[in-house]
Amino acid sequence: MNDAMVLRRSGMRLGAMVLAALMAVCVSLCMVLPAQAFATSYTLGSAKTITLKSGEDQNYTFSVPSTGADVNISLSMLTGENEADLYNQYNLTVYAYLNNSSGSNVWYGTVSKPGAKASASKLFLPQGTYTLRLSSDNVFVVNQWVYHNEKLSFKVSKVTQKLTRTKSKGKFTVGSTPNMPAGTSKSVTCFKYSGSYSYASKNVKISKNTKPKVASAQLSLNSGGAGTLVITPKKLGKTVVSIKLAGGNTIKYTVYVNKKTIYVAKGTSTKVGAPVAVGKVKYKSSKSSVARVTAASTGKFTAKKQGKAKVYAKKSGVTYTYVVVVTDYNKLAKIARKEILDGVPDPSKVRFIKAYQGMCNKSAVGGSFPCIWVDYTYSNESGGSSRDKVLYAYTDTFNVVAYHGVPDSNVTSKKKAIRI
């Protein structure tokens, strides 16, 4: 073998070695470098400033209590390095992931240049452990890895939930039966709340109702940040409803349930009853010819004639108004007779069997009230005979209401026959 051949083969071996070395370098340069991991605990509400290297993950773990929490999240890139080649400039992007204990993502954000921000407002987090992961990517420029150091600031803070009264004294008065039909309720927007609906719906509660037999209470929330208290009166009295948000901020509403409409028959004497929690009061009538107050200190009055009047109970600037509806049985009987005769095809064929006056009880009117009950037959349009039993009474607006097909058992007291 001559020297030329030896040199040629040596050169080939050397070239192969150099090529293999270059390929190894190329492979190493083209590989994605593994991320560096960093983990620590985090206290909600604390502001952190960190430096994040390219390819690095930093994990910050915190816990949310059993009540859950609304949180605000803020992430800012303060400073960041970049690298340029002949054509491009590259900035490192930081990815933020907020994951729960099962690994599910509940929030995501990115920042990619100094001054860039990512945030979340009033994000509701149920009870559990959460991890905020800040992850930096790698940039490959002109056959070399560029390692950037990004300076970041972040904060995860709880939103303070507050209840604000919409009524300064926290009081309102609702009527009870018999002045409103069964099941009637009164609603009042009693407070405003900050924070998210999700948190409020899980944590704003009625903590106490001192006398649920006086009035039941339900709480209704809406996404606009208002809380509505729904009161359903049951009987005269006073109850205090307390509304509490987890963590404090309790407000109380004093509910006075007062009778507002009193139904009496002409010639009777009765008391309007003392308003709840008012103490000694003085009473007066708006129309003494209908209802004359005979004892200004007790509220006793006499029903003088048919009509409607108001009796006022006043104490220390607080005035309660009672509506008194007085029924004259004879006048109501005449109205009942006219309505019956006007409502049949042939008035001459009407036969009145019996009629009663007395105090009735009907849920549609609500409570006890004077009424006329009539049992009669009439000739219907086909020429046959029909029968009806009707109860007549005045409403609180002094209109006559009729209930058809009811037995005389609805006349519960002071029942007496009357001529129609």
Short mmCIF file of C-alpha atoms in Angstrom, two decimals:
data_model
loop_
_atom_site.label_atom_id
_atom_site.label_comp_id
_atom_site.label_asym_id
_atom_site.label_seq_id
_atom_site.Cartn_x
_atom_site.Cartn_y
_atom_site.Cartn_z
CA MET A 1 0.00 0.00 0.00
CA ASN A 2 1.56 3.27 -1.06
CA ASP A 3 1.79 6.42 1.03
CA ALA A 4 -0.88 8.24 -1.02
CA MET A 5 -3.46 5.58 -0.30
CA VAL A 6 -2.64 5.62 3.44
CA LEU A 7 -3.03 9.38 3.57
CA ARG A 8 -6.32 9.23 1.66
CA ARG A 9 -7.79 6.62 3.98
CA SER A 10 -6.54 8.48 7.08
CA GLY A 11 -8.19 11.59 5.76
CA MET A 12 -11.45 9.75 5.26
CA ARG A 13 -11.38 8.40 8.81
CA LEU A 14 -10.63 11.89 10.15
CA GLY A 15 -13.46 13.37 8.10
CA ALA A 16 -15.88 10.74 9.39
CA MET A 17 -14.88 11.49 12.95
CA VAL A 18 -15.32 15.23 12.46
CA LEU A 19 -18.71 14.68 10.81
CA ALA A 20 -19.86 12.45 13.68
CA ALA A 21 -18.74 15.05 16.17
CA LEU A 22 -20.61 17.81 14.30
CA MET A 23 -23.77 15.68 14.18
CA ALA A 24 -23.59 15.04 17.92
CA VAL A 25 -23.27 18.79 18.56
CA CYS A 26 -26.20 19.47 16.25
CA VAL A 27 -28.35 16.87 18.01
CA SER A 28 -27.50 18.33 21.41
CA LEU A 29 -28.33 21.85 20.22
CA CYS A 30 -31.65 20.79 18.75
CA MET A 31 -32.88 19.06 21.91
CA VAL A 32 -35.35 20.93 24.16
CA LEU A 33 -33.73 21.42 27.50
CA PRO A 34 -35.68 19.96 30.41
CA ALA A 35 -37.56 22.47 32.62
CA GLN A 36 -36.11 23.30 36.00
CA ALA A 37 -38.69 22.88 38.80
CA PHE A 38 -39.15 25.02 41.89
CA ALA A 39 -41.98 24.70 44.45
CA THR A 40 -42.95 26.52 47.65
CA SER A 41 -45.97 27.48 49.72
CA TYR A 42 -47.67 30.81 49.21
CA THR A 43 -49.70 33.02 51.55
CA LEU A 44 -52.81 34.55 50.02
CA GLY A 45 -52.56 38.32 49.82
CA SER A 46 -48.76 38.52 49.75
CA ALA A 47 -47.04 40.30 46.86
CA LYS A 48 -44.14 38.39 45.34
CA THR A 49 -41.34 39.52 43.01
CA ILE A 50 -39.39 36.71 41.39
CA THR A 51 -36.88 36.01 38.64
CA LEU A 52 -37.84 33.24 36.25
CA LYS A 53 -35.23 31.63 34.05
CA SER A 54 -36.02 30.26 30.63
CA GLY A 55 -37.20 26.68 30.77
CA GLU A 56 -37.99 27.02 34.47
CA ASP A 57 -41.21 26.23 36.35
CA GLN A 58 -42.00 27.83 39.70
CA ASN A 59 -44.97 26.49 41.66
CA TYR A 60 -46.73 28.34 44.50
CA THR A 61 -49.27 26.41 46.56
CA PHE A 62 -52.00 27.81 48.82
CA SER A 63 -55.21 26.61 50.49
CA VAL A 64 -58.77 27.95 50.42
CA PRO A 65 -60.96 27.46 53.54
CA SER A 66 -64.29 25.64 53.74
CA THR A 67 -66.28 28.77 52.86
CA GLY A 68 -64.49 29.09 49.53
CA ALA A 69 -63.07 32.44 48.45
CA ASP A 70 -63.28 35.08 45.78
CA VAL A 71 -59.77 35.96 44.61
CA ASN A 72 -58.15 38.58 42.42
CA ILE A 73 -55.04 37.52 40.50
CA SER A 74 -52.46 39.93 39.11
CA LEU A 75 -49.30 39.01 37.16
CA SER A 76 -46.89 41.54 35.63
CA MET A 77 -43.61 41.24 33.74
CA LEU A 78 -41.30 43.90 35.16
CA THR A 79 -38.18 43.33 33.06
CA GLY A 80 -37.21 40.82 30.39
CA GLU A 81 -34.19 40.14 28.21
CA ASN A 82 -34.37 39.50 24.49
CA GLU A 83 -32.01 38.30 21.80
CA ALA A 84 -31.86 39.42 18.18
CA ASP A 85 -30.50 37.88 15.04
CA LEU A 86 -30.29 39.52 11.65
CA TYR A 87 -34.02 39.29 11.08
CA ASN A 88 -35.95 38.65 14.31
CA GLN A 89 -36.21 39.68 17.93
CA TYR A 90 -37.41 37.14 20.44
CA ASN A 91 -39.06 37.72 23.82
CA LEU A 92 -39.55 35.01 26.36
CA THR A 93 -43.20 34.19 27.18
CA VAL A 94 -44.25 33.34 30.71
CA TYR A 95 -47.30 31.11 31.12
CA ALA A 96 -49.37 31.17 34.31
CA TYR A 97 -51.61 28.23 35.28
CA LEU A 98 -53.81 28.06 38.37
CA ASN A 99 -54.71 24.43 38.98
CA ASN A 100 -56.74 22.74 41.69
CA SER A 101 -55.64 19.66 43.61
CA SER A 102 -56.92 17.33 40.90
CA GLY A 103 -54.82 19.12 38.28
CA SER A 104 -57.72 20.85 36.54
CA ASN A 105 -56.97 24.33 35.29
CA VAL A 106 -59.19 27.11 36.72
CA TRP A 107 -57.31 30.12 35.31
CA TYR A 108 -54.69 30.75 32.61
CA GLY A 109 -52.73 33.84 31.58
CA THR A 110 -49.57 34.87 29.69
CA VAL A 111 -47.13 37.80 29.70
CA SER A 112 -44.52 38.17 26.96
CA LYS A 113 -42.86 41.57 27.32
CA PRO A 114 -42.00 44.12 30.00
CA GLY A 115 -45.13 45.93 31.13
CA ALA A 116 -47.43 43.12 30.06
CA LYS A 117 -50.09 42.04 32.58
CA ALA A 118 -52.52 39.18 33.12
CA SER A 119 -55.27 39.19 35.71
CA ALA A 120 -58.50 37.70 37.03
CA SER A 121 -61.18 39.48 39.05
CA LYS A 122 -63.47 37.91 41.64
CA LEU A 123 -62.60 34.37 40.63
CA PHE A 124 -64.48 32.02 42.95
CA LEU A 125 -62.43 29.14 44.33
CA PRO A 126 -64.17 26.39 46.31
CA GLN A 127 -62.47 24.85 49.32
CA GLY A 128 -59.24 23.04 48.46
CA THR A 129 -55.54 23.32 47.60
CA TYR A 130 -54.41 25.29 44.57
CA THR A 131 -51.09 25.70 42.76
CA LEU A 132 -50.07 28.70 40.71
CA ARG A 133 -47.49 27.48 38.16
CA LEU A 134 -45.33 30.04 36.38
CA SER A 135 -43.63 28.48 33.39
CA SER A 136 -41.05 30.00 31.03
CA ASP A 137 -40.36 28.81 27.49
CA ASN A 138 -37.02 28.43 25.63
CA VAL A 139 -35.92 30.37 22.55
CA PHE A 140 -33.56 28.98 19.89
CA VAL A 141 -31.76 31.67 17.90
CA VAL A 142 -29.09 31.15 15.21
CA ASN A 143 -27.96 27.69 16.33
CA GLN A 144 -27.78 28.57 20.02
CA TRP A 145 -30.06 28.47 23.05
CA VAL A 146 -30.83 31.90 24.48
CA TYR A 147 -31.35 31.90 28.25
CA HIS A 148 -33.51 34.79 29.41
CA ASN A 149 -34.11 36.00 32.95
CA GLU A 150 -37.62 37.44 33.38
CA LYS A 151 -38.46 39.51 36.45
CA LEU A 152 -42.08 39.09 37.47
CA SER A 153 -44.44 40.26 40.19
CA PHE A 154 -47.66 38.48 41.16
CA LYS A 155 -50.31 38.49 43.84
CA VAL A 156 -53.33 36.31 44.62
CA SER A 157 -55.59 38.09 47.10
CA LYS A 158 -58.97 37.36 48.64
CA VAL A 159 -61.80 39.76 47.87
CA THR A 160 -63.29 41.08 51.08
CA GLN A 161 -67.02 40.38 51.01
CA LYS A 162 -69.15 43.07 52.65
CA LEU A 163 -72.84 43.56 53.19
CA THR A 164 -74.15 47.11 52.95
CA ARG A 165 -77.61 47.97 54.20
CA THR A 166 -79.94 49.66 51.78
CA LYS A 167 -82.16 50.81 54.67
CA SER A 168 -80.34 52.71 57.39
CA LYS A 169 -82.50 51.46 60.28
CA GLY A 170 -82.89 47.96 58.96
CA LYS A 171 -86.63 47.99 59.66
CA PHE A 172 -89.73 47.58 57.62
CA THR A 173 -93.34 46.77 58.37
CA VAL A 174 -95.45 44.27 56.54
CA GLY A 175 -99.12 43.47 56.88
CA SER A 176 -100.38 40.14 58.14
CA THR A 177 -103.66 38.37 57.59
CA PRO A 178 -106.43 39.38 57.41
CA ASN A 179 -105.34 42.22 55.17
CA MET A 180 -103.64 40.09 52.54
CA PRO A 181 -104.47 36.75 50.89
CA ALA A 182 -102.86 33.57 52.12
CA GLY A 183 -99.34 33.14 50.77
CA THR A 184 -98.82 36.81 50.02
CA SER A 185 -95.26 37.93 50.73
CA LYS A 186 -93.38 41.19 50.91
CA SER A 187 -89.92 41.58 49.41
CA VAL A 188 -87.34 44.19 50.23
CA THR A 189 -83.86 44.65 48.79
CA CYS A 190 -82.11 44.74 52.12
CA PHE A 191 -78.42 44.77 51.25
CA LYS A 192 -75.76 45.00 48.58
CA TYR A 193 -72.76 42.71 48.50
CA SER A 194 -69.33 42.90 46.95
CA GLY A 195 -67.58 39.93 45.41
CA SER A 196 -68.95 37.31 43.08
CA TYR A 197 -72.41 35.79 42.96
CA SER A 198 -70.88 32.32 43.29
CA TYR A 199 -69.37 33.13 46.67
CA ALA A 200 -72.44 34.95 47.95
CA SER A 201 -74.86 32.22 46.89
CA LYS A 202 -72.90 29.68 48.91
CA ASN A 203 -72.11 31.76 51.97
CA VAL A 204 -74.69 34.52 52.53
CA LYS A 205 -77.31 32.97 54.76
CA ILE A 206 -80.11 33.76 57.18
CA SER A 207 -78.39 32.87 60.42
CA LYS A 208 -81.39 33.42 62.68
CA ASN A 209 -85.11 34.19 62.65
CA THR A 210 -86.15 34.85 66.25
CA LYS A 211 -89.85 34.12 65.72
CA PRO A 212 -90.54 32.15 62.55
CA LYS A 213 -94.15 31.70 63.70
CA VAL A 214 -94.64 35.45 63.25
CA ALA A 215 -93.11 35.58 59.78
CA SER A 216 -91.05 33.24 57.65
CA ALA A 217 -87.99 34.63 55.88
CA GLN A 218 -86.19 33.62 52.72
CA LEU A 219 -83.10 35.13 51.13
CA SER A 220 -82.74 35.67 47.40
CA LEU A 221 -79.54 36.81 45.67
CA ASN A 222 -78.88 38.03 42.17
CA SER A 223 -75.74 38.40 40.10
CA GLY A 224 -76.08 42.20 40.21
CA GLY A 225 -74.89 42.17 43.81
CA ALA A 226 -78.19 42.65 45.65
CA GLY A 227 -79.78 40.59 48.39
CA THR A 228 -83.55 40.45 48.74
CA LEU A 229 -85.29 39.39 51.92
CA VAL A 230 -88.70 37.82 51.30
CA ILE A 231 -91.05 37.97 54.29
CA THR A 232 -94.26 35.96 54.53
CA PRO A 233 -96.42 37.17 57.47
CA LYS A 234 -98.11 34.56 59.61
CA LYS A 235 -99.48 36.39 62.65
CA LEU A 236 -99.16 39.66 64.55
CA GLY A 237 -95.86 40.15 66.27
CA LYS A 238 -92.22 41.00 65.88
CA THR A 239 -89.30 38.95 64.63
CA VAL A 240 -85.64 39.74 64.02
CA VAL A 241 -83.99 38.25 60.95
CA SER A 242 -80.19 38.09 60.96
CA ILE A 243 -78.26 37.75 57.71
CA LYS A 244 -74.67 36.64 57.97
CA LEU A 245 -71.82 36.32 55.53
CA ALA A 246 -69.16 33.75 56.36
CA GLY A 247 -66.36 35.59 58.06
CA GLY A 248 -68.53 38.30 59.60
CA ASN A 249 -70.57 41.27 58.37
CA THR A 250 -73.86 40.40 60.04
CA ILE A 251 -76.87 42.64 59.57
CA LYS A 252 -80.23 42.42 61.29
CA TYR A 253 -83.70 43.29 60.09
CA THR A 254 -86.49 43.88 62.58
CA VAL A 255 -89.80 42.88 61.04
CA TYR A 256 -93.02 44.25 62.51
CA VAL A 257 -96.13 42.37 61.42
CA ASN A 258 -99.19 44.54 62.05
CA LYS A 259 -102.84 44.11 61.20
CA LYS A 260 -103.68 46.88 58.73
CA THR A 261 -107.31 46.25 57.74
CA ILE A 262 -110.13 45.63 60.19
CA TYR A 263 -113.54 44.45 59.01
CA VAL A 264 -116.48 45.19 61.32
CA ALA A 265 -120.27 45.38 61.16
CA LYS A 266 -122.20 48.57 61.81
CA GLY A 267 -123.03 49.11 65.48
CA THR A 268 -120.15 47.02 66.87
CA SER A 269 -117.35 48.29 69.08
CA THR A 270 -113.82 46.90 69.04
CA LYS A 271 -110.16 47.84 69.41
CA VAL A 272 -107.75 48.22 66.56
CA GLY A 273 -105.02 46.66 68.71
CA ALA A 274 -101.73 48.19 69.72
CA PRO A 275 -99.06 48.25 67.02
CA VAL A 276 -96.25 45.87 67.79
CA ALA A 277 -93.27 47.31 69.67
CA VAL A 278 -94.68 50.81 69.76
CA GLY A 279 -95.83 51.07 73.37
CA LYS A 280 -98.48 53.54 74.54
CA VAL A 281 -100.08 55.35 71.66
CA LYS A 282 -102.81 57.84 70.88
CA TYR A 283 -105.49 56.99 68.37
CA LYS A 284 -107.65 59.13 66.15
CA SER A 285 -110.04 58.54 63.25
CA SER A 286 -109.96 60.10 59.81
CA LYS A 287 -113.76 59.87 59.55
CA SER A 288 -115.60 59.78 62.85
CA SER A 289 -118.95 59.45 61.08
CA VAL A 290 -117.84 55.95 59.98
CA ALA A 291 -115.55 54.85 62.84
CA ARG A 292 -115.51 56.98 65.97
CA VAL A 293 -112.65 56.47 68.41
CA THR A 294 -114.17 56.25 71.90
CA ALA A 295 -110.94 55.68 73.83
CA ALA A 296 -107.92 57.54 72.47
CA SER A 297 -105.51 55.67 74.74
CA THR A 298 -106.68 52.12 73.95
CA GLY A 299 -107.78 52.34 70.31
CA LYS A 300 -111.38 51.35 71.00
CA PHE A 301 -113.82 52.58 68.35
CA THR A 302 -117.47 52.21 67.37
CA ALA A 303 -118.59 51.46 63.83
CA LYS A 304 -121.23 54.14 63.16
CA LYS A 305 -122.22 53.58 59.54
CA GLN A 306 -121.22 51.76 56.38
CA GLY A 307 -118.05 53.05 54.78
CA LYS A 308 -114.29 53.11 55.10
CA ALA A 309 -112.19 55.12 57.53
CA LYS A 310 -108.63 55.20 58.79
CA VAL A 311 -107.60 54.96 62.40
CA TYR A 312 -104.15 56.36 63.18
CA ALA A 313 -101.95 55.15 66.02
CA LYS A 314 -99.13 57.57 66.77
CA LYS A 315 -96.21 57.35 69.17
CA SER A 316 -92.99 59.40 69.20
CA GLY A 317 -93.36 60.39 65.57
CA VAL A 318 -94.12 56.84 64.39
CA THR A 319 -97.58 56.52 62.81
CA TYR A 320 -99.37 53.27 62.02
CA THR A 321 -102.47 53.34 59.84
CA TYR A 322 -105.36 50.93 60.18
CA VAL A 323 -108.05 50.74 57.53
CA VAL A 324 -111.51 50.14 59.00
CA VAL A 325 -114.16 48.72 56.68
CA VAL A 326 -117.68 48.99 58.15
CA THR A 327 -120.47 46.83 56.70
CA ASP A 328 -124.19 47.57 57.03
CA TYR A 329 -125.82 44.16 56.65
CA ASN A 330 -129.10 45.59 55.35
CA LYS A 331 -127.36 47.62 52.62
CA LEU A 332 -125.19 44.66 51.64
CA ALA A 333 -128.31 42.46 51.47
CA LYS A 334 -129.91 44.88 49.00
CA ILE A 335 -126.77 44.82 46.85
CA ALA A 336 -126.75 41.00 46.97
CA ARG A 337 -130.42 40.84 45.90
CA LYS A 338 -129.83 43.22 42.97
CA GLU A 339 -126.79 41.34 41.73
CA ILE A 340 -128.66 38.00 41.88
CA LEU A 341 -131.67 39.32 39.97
CA ASP A 342 -129.50 41.07 37.39
CA GLY A 343 -127.52 37.90 36.77
CA VAL A 344 -130.29 35.48 35.82
CA PRO A 345 -132.31 35.14 32.56
CA ASP A 346 -135.70 35.59 34.27
CA PRO A 347 -135.68 37.49 37.61
CA SER A 348 -139.34 36.55 38.20
CA LYS A 349 -138.35 32.89 38.53
CA VAL A 350 -135.86 33.51 41.35
CA ARG A 351 -136.82 31.91 44.68
CA PHE A 352 -134.82 32.81 47.79
CA ILE A 353 -134.60 29.80 50.07
CA LYS A 354 -132.65 31.28 52.99
CA ALA A 355 -130.09 33.95 53.81
CA TYR A 356 -127.76 34.64 56.73
CA GLN A 357 -125.66 37.53 57.98
CA GLY A 358 -122.61 37.10 60.16
CA MET A 359 -118.84 36.96 60.34
CA CYS A 360 -117.29 34.83 57.64
CA ASN A 361 -113.83 33.47 57.00
CA LYS A 362 -112.48 33.18 53.47
CA SER A 363 -108.81 32.84 52.56
CA ALA A 364 -109.26 34.90 49.40
CA VAL A 365 -110.23 37.87 51.56
CA GLY A 366 -108.08 36.81 54.47
CA GLY A 367 -109.50 36.43 57.95
CA SER A 368 -112.80 37.31 59.55
CA PHE A 369 -115.19 39.81 57.91
CA PRO A 370 -118.93 40.63 57.81
CA CYS A 371 -120.81 38.88 55.02
CA ILE A 372 -124.20 37.94 53.59
CA TRP A 373 -124.82 34.35 52.54
CA VAL A 374 -127.73 33.57 50.17
CA ASP A 375 -129.23 30.26 48.99
CA TYR A 376 -131.56 30.57 45.97
CA THR A 377 -132.91 28.84 42.84
CA TYR A 378 -133.53 30.30 39.39
CA SER A 379 -134.62 29.32 35.90
CA ASN A 380 -131.62 28.81 33.64
CA GLU A 381 -131.37 29.51 29.88
CA SER A 382 -132.52 26.00 28.93
CA GLY A 383 -135.66 26.40 31.04
CA GLY A 384 -134.49 24.10 33.80
CA SER A 385 -134.01 24.96 37.45
CA SER A 386 -130.58 25.76 38.93
CA ARG A 387 -129.43 26.47 42.46
CA ASP A 388 -126.59 28.60 43.82
CA LYS A 389 -125.21 29.48 47.23
CA VAL A 390 -123.34 32.77 47.26
CA LEU A 391 -121.37 34.71 49.85
CA TYR A 392 -121.10 38.51 49.53
CA ALA A 393 -118.65 40.80 51.34
CA TYR A 394 -116.73 44.07 51.04
CA THR A 395 -113.03 44.08 50.26
CA ASP A 396 -110.50 46.53 51.73
CA THR A 397 -111.08 48.73 48.67
CA PHE A 398 -114.81 48.72 49.52
CA ASN A 399 -115.82 46.75 46.47
CA VAL A 400 -118.33 43.91 46.77
CA VAL A 401 -116.92 40.46 46.08
CA ALA A 402 -119.05 37.34 45.52
CA TYR A 403 -118.05 33.70 46.13
CA HIS A 404 -120.34 31.20 44.40
CA GLY A 405 -121.02 27.61 45.39
CA VAL A 406 -120.03 27.90 49.06
CA PRO A 407 -121.98 26.34 51.97
CA ASP A 408 -123.36 28.33 54.89
CA SER A 409 -120.64 26.85 57.11
CA ASN A 410 -118.51 29.74 55.89
CA VAL A 411 -120.55 31.96 58.21
CA THR A 412 -118.50 31.12 61.28
CA SER A 413 -119.89 33.43 63.99
CA LYS A 414 -122.74 35.80 64.82
CA LYS A 415 -124.88 33.91 62.33
CA LYS A 416 -128.37 35.32 61.99
CA ALA A 417 -131.14 35.03 59.41
CA ILE A 418 -131.72 38.09 57.27
CA ARG A 419 -134.37 38.98 54.73
CA ILE A 420 -133.29 39.44 51.13
#
